[in-house]
Coordinates of C-alpha atoms in Angstrom, one line a residue:
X1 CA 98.0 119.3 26.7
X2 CA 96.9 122.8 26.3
X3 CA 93.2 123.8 28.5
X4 CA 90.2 123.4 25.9
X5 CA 86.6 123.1 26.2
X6 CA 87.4 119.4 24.1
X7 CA 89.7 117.5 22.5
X8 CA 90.2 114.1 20.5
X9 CA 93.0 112.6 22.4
X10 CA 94.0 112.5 26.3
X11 CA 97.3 113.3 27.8
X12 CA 100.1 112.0 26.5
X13 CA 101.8 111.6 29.7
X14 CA 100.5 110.7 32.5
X15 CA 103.1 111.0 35.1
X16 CA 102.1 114.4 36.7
X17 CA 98.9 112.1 38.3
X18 CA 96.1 114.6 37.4
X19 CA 92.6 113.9 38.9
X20 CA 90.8 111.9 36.4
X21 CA 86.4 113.0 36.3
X22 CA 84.6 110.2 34.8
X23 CA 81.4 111.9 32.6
X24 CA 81.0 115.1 31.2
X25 CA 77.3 115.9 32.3
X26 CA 76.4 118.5 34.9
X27 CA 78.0 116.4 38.0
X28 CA 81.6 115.9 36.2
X29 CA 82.3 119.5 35.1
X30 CA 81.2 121.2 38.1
X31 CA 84.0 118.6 40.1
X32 CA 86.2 119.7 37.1
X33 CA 85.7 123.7 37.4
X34 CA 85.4 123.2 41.2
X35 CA 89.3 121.7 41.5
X36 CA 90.9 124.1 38.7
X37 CA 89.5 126.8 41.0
X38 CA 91.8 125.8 43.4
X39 CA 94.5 125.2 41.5
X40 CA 94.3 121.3 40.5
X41 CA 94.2 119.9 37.4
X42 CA 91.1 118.1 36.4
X43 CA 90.7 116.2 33.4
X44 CA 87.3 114.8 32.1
X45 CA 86.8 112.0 30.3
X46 CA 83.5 111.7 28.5
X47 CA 82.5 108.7 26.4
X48 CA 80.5 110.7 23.6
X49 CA 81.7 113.1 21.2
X50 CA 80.6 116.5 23.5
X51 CA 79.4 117.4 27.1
X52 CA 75.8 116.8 28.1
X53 CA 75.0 113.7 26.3
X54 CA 72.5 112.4 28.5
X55 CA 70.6 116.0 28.4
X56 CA 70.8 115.6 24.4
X57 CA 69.1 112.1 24.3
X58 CA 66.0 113.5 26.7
X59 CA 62.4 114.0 25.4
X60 CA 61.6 117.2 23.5
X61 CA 59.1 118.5 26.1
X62 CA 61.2 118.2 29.1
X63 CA 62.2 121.1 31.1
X64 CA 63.8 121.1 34.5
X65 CA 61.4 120.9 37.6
X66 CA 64.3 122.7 39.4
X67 CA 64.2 126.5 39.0
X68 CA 66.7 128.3 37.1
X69 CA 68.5 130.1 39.9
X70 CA 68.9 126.9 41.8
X71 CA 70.7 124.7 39.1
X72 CA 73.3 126.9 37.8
X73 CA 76.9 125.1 38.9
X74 CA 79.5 126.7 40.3
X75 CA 80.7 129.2 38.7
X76 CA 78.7 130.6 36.1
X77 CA 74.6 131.3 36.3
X78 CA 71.9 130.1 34.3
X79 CA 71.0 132.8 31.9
X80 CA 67.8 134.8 32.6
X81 CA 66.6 134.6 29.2
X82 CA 66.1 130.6 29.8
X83 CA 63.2 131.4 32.3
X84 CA 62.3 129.6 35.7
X85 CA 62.2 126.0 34.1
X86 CA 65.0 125.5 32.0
X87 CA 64.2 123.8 28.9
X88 CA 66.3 120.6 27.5
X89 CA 68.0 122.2 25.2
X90 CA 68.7 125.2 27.1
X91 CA 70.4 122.8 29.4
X92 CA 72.6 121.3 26.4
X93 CA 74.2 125.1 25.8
X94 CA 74.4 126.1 29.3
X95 CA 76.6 122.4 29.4
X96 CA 78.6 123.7 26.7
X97 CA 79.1 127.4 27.7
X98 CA 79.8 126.4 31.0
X99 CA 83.1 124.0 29.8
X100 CA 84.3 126.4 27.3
X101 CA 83.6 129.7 29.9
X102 CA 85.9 127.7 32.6
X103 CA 88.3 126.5 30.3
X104 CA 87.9 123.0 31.3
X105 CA 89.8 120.1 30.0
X106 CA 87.8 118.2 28.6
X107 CA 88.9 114.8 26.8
X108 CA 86.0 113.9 24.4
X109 CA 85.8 110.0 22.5
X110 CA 87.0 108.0 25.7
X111 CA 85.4 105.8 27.6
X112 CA 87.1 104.2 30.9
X113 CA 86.0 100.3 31.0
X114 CA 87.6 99.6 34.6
X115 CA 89.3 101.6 37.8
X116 CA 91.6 99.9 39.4
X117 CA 94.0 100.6 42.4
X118 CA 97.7 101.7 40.9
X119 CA 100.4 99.1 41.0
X120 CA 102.3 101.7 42.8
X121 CA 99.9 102.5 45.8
X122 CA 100.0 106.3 44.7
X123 CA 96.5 106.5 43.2
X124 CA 94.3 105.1 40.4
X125 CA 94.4 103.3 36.7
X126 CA 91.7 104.2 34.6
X127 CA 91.2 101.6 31.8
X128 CA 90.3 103.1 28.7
X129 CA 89.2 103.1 24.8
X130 CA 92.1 102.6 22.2
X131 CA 94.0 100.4 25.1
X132 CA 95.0 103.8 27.2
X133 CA 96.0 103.2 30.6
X134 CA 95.6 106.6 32.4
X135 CA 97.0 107.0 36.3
X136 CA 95.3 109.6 38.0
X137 CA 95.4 110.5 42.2
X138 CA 92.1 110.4 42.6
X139 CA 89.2 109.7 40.9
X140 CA 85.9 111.1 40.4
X141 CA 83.3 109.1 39.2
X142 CA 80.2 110.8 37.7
X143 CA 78.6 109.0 34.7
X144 CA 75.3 109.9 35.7
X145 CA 72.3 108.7 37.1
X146 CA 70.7 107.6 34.0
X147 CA 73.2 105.4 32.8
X148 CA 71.5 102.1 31.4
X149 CA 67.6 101.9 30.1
X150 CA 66.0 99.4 32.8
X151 CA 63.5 97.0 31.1
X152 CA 62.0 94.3 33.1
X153 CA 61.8 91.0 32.1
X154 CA 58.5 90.7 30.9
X155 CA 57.6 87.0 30.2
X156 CA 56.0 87.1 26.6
X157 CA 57.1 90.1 25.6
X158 CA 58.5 88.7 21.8
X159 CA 54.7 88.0 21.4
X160 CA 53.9 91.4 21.1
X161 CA 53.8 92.9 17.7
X162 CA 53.4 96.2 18.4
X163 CA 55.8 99.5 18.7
X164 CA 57.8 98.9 22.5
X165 CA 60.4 101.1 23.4
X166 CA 62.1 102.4 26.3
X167 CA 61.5 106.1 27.5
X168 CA 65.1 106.8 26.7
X169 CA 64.5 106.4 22.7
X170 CA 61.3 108.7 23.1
X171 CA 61.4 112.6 21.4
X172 CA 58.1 113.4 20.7
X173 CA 54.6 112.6 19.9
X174 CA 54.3 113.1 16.4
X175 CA 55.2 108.9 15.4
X176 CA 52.1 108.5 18.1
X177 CA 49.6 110.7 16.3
X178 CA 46.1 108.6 16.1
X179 CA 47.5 105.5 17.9
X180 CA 46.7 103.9 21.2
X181 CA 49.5 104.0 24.0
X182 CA 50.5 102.5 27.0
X183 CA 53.0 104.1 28.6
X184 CA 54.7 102.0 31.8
X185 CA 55.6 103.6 35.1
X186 CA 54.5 107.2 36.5
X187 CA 57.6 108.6 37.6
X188 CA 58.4 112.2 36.5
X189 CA 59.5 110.7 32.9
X190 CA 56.3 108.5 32.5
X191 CA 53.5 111.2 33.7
X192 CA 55.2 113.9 31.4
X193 CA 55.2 111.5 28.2
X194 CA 51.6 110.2 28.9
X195 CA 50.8 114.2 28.4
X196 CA 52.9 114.8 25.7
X197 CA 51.1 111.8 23.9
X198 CA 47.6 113.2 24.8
X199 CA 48.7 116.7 23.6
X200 CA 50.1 115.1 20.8
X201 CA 47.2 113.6 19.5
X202 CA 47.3 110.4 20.5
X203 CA 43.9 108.4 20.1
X204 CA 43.8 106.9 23.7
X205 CA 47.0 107.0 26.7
X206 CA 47.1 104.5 29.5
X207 CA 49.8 104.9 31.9
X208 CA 50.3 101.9 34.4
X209 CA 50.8 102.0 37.7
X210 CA 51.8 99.5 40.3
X211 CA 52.8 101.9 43.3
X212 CA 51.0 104.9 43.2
X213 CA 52.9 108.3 43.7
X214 CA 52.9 111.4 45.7
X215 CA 52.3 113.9 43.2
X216 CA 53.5 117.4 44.3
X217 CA 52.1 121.4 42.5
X218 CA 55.6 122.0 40.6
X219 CA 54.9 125.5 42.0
X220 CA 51.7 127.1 44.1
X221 CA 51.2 130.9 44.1
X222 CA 55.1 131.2 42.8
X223 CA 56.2 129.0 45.5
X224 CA 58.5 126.6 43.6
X225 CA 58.2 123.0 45.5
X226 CA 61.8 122.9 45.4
X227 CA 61.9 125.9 48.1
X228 CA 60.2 123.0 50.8
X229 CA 62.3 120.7 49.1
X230 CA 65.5 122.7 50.2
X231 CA 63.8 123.6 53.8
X232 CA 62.8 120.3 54.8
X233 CA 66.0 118.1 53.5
X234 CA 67.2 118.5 56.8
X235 CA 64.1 117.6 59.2
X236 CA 63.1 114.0 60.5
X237 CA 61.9 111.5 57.9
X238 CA 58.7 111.2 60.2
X239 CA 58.0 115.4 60.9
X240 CA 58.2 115.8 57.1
X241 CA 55.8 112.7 56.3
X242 CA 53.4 114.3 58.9
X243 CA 53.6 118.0 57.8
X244 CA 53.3 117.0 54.0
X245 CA 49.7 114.9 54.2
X246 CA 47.7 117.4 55.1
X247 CA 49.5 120.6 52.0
X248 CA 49.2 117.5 49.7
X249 CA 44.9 117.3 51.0
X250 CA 44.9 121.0 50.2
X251 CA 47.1 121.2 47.1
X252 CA 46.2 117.8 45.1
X253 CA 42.6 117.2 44.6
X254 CA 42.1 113.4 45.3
X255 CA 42.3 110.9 42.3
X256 CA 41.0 108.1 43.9
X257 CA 38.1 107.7 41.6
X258 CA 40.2 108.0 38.4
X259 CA 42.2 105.1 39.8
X260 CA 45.4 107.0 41.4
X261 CA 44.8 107.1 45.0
X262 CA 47.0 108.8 47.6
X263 CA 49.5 107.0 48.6
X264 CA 49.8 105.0 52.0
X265 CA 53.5 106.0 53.0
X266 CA 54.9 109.0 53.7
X267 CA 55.7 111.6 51.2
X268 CA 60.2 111.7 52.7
X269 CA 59.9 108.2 53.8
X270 CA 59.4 107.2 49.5
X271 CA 62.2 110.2 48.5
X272 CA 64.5 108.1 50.9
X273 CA 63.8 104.8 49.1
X274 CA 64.7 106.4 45.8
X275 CA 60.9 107.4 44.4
X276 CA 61.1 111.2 44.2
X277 CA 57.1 112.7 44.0
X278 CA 56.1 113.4 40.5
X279 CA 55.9 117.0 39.9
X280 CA 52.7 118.3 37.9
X281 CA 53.0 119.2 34.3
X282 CA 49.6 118.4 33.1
X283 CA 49.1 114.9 34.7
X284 CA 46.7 115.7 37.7
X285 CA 44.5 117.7 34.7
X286 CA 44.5 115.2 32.2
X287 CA 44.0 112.1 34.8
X288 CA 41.0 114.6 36.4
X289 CA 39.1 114.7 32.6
X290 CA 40.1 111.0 31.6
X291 CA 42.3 112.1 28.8
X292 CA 45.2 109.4 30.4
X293 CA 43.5 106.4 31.9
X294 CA 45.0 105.0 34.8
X295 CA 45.5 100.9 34.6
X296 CA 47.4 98.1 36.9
X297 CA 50.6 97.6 36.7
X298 CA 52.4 95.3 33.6
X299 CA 52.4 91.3 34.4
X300 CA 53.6 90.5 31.1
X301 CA 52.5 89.6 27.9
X302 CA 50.4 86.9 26.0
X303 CA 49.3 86.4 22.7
X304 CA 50.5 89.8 21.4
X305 CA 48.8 91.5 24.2
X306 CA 49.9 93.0 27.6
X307 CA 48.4 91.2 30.5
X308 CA 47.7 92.9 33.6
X309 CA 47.8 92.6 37.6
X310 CA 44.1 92.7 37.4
X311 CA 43.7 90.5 34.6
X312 CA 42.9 92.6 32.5
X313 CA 44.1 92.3 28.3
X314 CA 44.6 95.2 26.2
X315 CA 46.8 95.4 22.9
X316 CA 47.9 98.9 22.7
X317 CA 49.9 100.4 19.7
X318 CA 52.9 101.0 21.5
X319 CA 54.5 100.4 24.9
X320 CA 56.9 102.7 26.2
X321 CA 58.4 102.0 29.0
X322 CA 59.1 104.3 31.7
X323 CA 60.9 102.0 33.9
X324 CA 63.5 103.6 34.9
X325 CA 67.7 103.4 34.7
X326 CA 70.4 101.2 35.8
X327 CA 73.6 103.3 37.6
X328 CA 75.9 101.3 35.1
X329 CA 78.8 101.3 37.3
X330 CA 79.3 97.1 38.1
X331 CA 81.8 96.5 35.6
X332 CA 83.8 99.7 36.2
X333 CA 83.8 100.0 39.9
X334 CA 81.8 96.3 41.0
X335 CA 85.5 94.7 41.9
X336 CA 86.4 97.6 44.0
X337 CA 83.7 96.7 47.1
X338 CA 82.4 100.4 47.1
X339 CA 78.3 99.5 45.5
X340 CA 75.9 98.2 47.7
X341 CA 73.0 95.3 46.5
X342 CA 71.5 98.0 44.0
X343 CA 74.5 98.9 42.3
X344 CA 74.5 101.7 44.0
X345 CA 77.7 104.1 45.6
X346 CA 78.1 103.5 49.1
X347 CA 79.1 106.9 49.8
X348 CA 79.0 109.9 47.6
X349 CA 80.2 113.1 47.8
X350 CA 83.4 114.0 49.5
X351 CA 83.4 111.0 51.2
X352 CA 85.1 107.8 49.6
X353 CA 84.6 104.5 50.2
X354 CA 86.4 102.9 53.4
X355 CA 88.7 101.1 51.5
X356 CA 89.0 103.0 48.3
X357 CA 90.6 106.2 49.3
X358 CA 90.8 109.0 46.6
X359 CA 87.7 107.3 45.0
X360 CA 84.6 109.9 45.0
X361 CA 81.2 109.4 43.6
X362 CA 78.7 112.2 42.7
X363 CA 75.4 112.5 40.5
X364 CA 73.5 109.2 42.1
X365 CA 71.4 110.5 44.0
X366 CA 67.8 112.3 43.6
X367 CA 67.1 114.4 46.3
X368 CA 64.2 116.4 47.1
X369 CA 66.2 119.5 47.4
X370 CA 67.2 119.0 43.4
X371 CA 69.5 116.8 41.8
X372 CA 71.6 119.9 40.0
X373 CA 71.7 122.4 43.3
X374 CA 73.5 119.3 45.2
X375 CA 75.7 117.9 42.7
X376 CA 77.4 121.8 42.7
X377 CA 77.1 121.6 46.1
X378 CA 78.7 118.6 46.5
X379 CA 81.3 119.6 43.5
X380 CA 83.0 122.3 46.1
X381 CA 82.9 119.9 48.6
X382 CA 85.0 117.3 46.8
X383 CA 87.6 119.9 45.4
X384 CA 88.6 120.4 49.2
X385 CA 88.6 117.2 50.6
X386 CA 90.8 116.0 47.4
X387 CA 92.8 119.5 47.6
X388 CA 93.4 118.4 51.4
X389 CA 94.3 114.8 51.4
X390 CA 96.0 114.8 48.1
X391 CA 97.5 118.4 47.3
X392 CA 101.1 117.1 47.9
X393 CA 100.5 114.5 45.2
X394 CA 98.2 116.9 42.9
X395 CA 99.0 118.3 39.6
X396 CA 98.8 121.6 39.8
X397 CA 97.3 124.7 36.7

């Protein structure tokens, strides 16, 4: 198969064992442009019809809280002309320049069901659409970290007549125009929809919380937070805790009043446990001046309306629900003993799993130091260790 940026149908063959990248988002061609340069060949297998679909489903308004320079991949820099924050779809092109610049192999329209070990011992079997068995010598997993739309089980929830969604089907506020929204859970994606709604001319916005966050300046005097993010990474869960409560007391006026308090553990202690802080975009403003109410946190719902922690009863136009995504790798990796209770990788990286050699993981993580500047970081790192431990096995450009 000749190198192109996409095509409609994978290898033919499959006995030159390539290494096989699962997802064509940020994570999977950086692995891919990472081993071709050094000489491997990479092919990527991506589900939709084109790279970046997960970037192309995102909200209108969204733009990266990462600065330009520190989420190009490897390889090729963000253009200038796309500013410090990146918008969505200047994400989308950068995606597609960066595949077609690098001359990646990219196999669009397949989607691998299942990896399992080869019969052979030499590698993998990747189980995919239209009945293709593909044997690769490694494997590098990276469908992305917003995989599946997480909904909790909300008791009730057929009683309510309203509009309900999940923030994964939300573009932009226009269908919202007049109406009265609650909008559940205040990560990043929730506090940056409850302002888009309010800017959007929504009649009332709610946004309900049942942990509050740490809520970090994106930037303060030019200082992007993801330059601390990058300094601290390193440093003691505990020294970092310490040294962010009193910038937070000097940065974030105190919401208390409005119903956000600060929160009671530590700013790295939260990141650790998978809650990144919630970078401003609007929210501290429009929380300050009442223009997004802050309520309790969704019990379920009764009678058409949503009920509460409090008690309390309100029947909002629409729901949308900010709750989060699902890693979606149980049914293609679950047998394999490499996910831990969350559905989680137990490794990422260059590492792979104890007993799953040539198996690699990368994308499921959300560091404070920025999700895009580690996956390329973690891109060249996988390249070598699979150059390394597999080269004699590898096919090669």
């Amino acid at each position: 198969m000749a190198d192109s940026p996409t095509s409609a149908q994978p290898p033919a063959h499959t006995a030159d064992h390539p290494v096989y990248v699962v997802g064509g988002g940020p994570a999977g061609l950086s692995v891919a442009y990472a081993l071709r340069a050094r000489g491997v060949r990479a092919v990527v297998l991506e589900r939709s019809d084109r790279v970046g679909a997960s970037w192309r489903r995102h909200y209108d308004r969204l733009r990266l809280h990462t600065t330009r320079r520190l989420s190009s991949l490897p390889g090729l820099p963000m253009p200038r002309r796309f500013g410090r924050w990146p918008a969505r779809d200047d994400v989308v092109r950068y995606l597609e320049k960066y595949a077609e610049h690098h001359r990646l192999e990219v196999v669009t329209g397949v989607e691998v069901s299942r990896i399992e070990r080869a019969p052979d011992g030499t590698g993998w079997l990747l189980r995919a659409s239209g009945g293709r068995e593909l044997t690769g010598t490694a494997v590098v997993v990276a469908t992305g970290h917003n995989h599946t739309p997480r909904v909790p089980r909300w008791a009730g929830r057929s009683t309510y007549t309203g509009t309900f969604l999940h923030a994964s089907e939300y573009r932009d506020p226009t269908p919202y125009a007049g109406q009265d929204v609650l909008v559940v859970g205040v990560g990043n994606t929730g506090a940056e929809i409850a302002v888009d709604l309010v800017d959007g001319g929504a009649s009332r916005v709610r946004l309900s919380v049942r942990t509050a966050p740490h809520v970090v300046r994106r930037s303060t005097a030019g200082w992007a937070s993801q330059y601390t993010g990058v300094l601290v990474r390193r440093l003691p869960v505990g020294l970092v805790d310490r040294l962010a409560r009193p910038l937070a007391r000097v940065s974030v006026p105190d919401l208390s009043a409005h119903g956000l308090p600060r929160p009671d553990t530590g700013l790295y202690s939260r990141v650790k446990q998978g809650s990144i802080p919630v970078q401003d975009v609007g929210l501290i403003d429009a929380v300050r001046r009442d223009r997004v109410g802050i309520v309790a946190a969704v019990e379920g719902f009764e009678d058409g309306k949503v009920v509460l922690a409090d008690g309390d009863r309100i029947a909002p136009d629409a729901v949308i629900a900010a709750t989060g995504y699902d890693r979606g790798l149980t049914e293609l990796v679950g047998h394999l003993g490499v996910l831990d209770g969350r559905g989680r990788p137990v490794v990422h990286g260059p590492r792979s799993p104890k007993d799953a050699p040539g198996l690699y993981f990368t994308g499921y993580t959300n560091p404070i130091s920025g999700m895009l500047r580690e996956l390329a970081i973690d891109a060249v790192r996988i390249a070598k260790t699979v150059d390394q431990r597999h080269g004699e096995h590898l096919s090669r450009l």
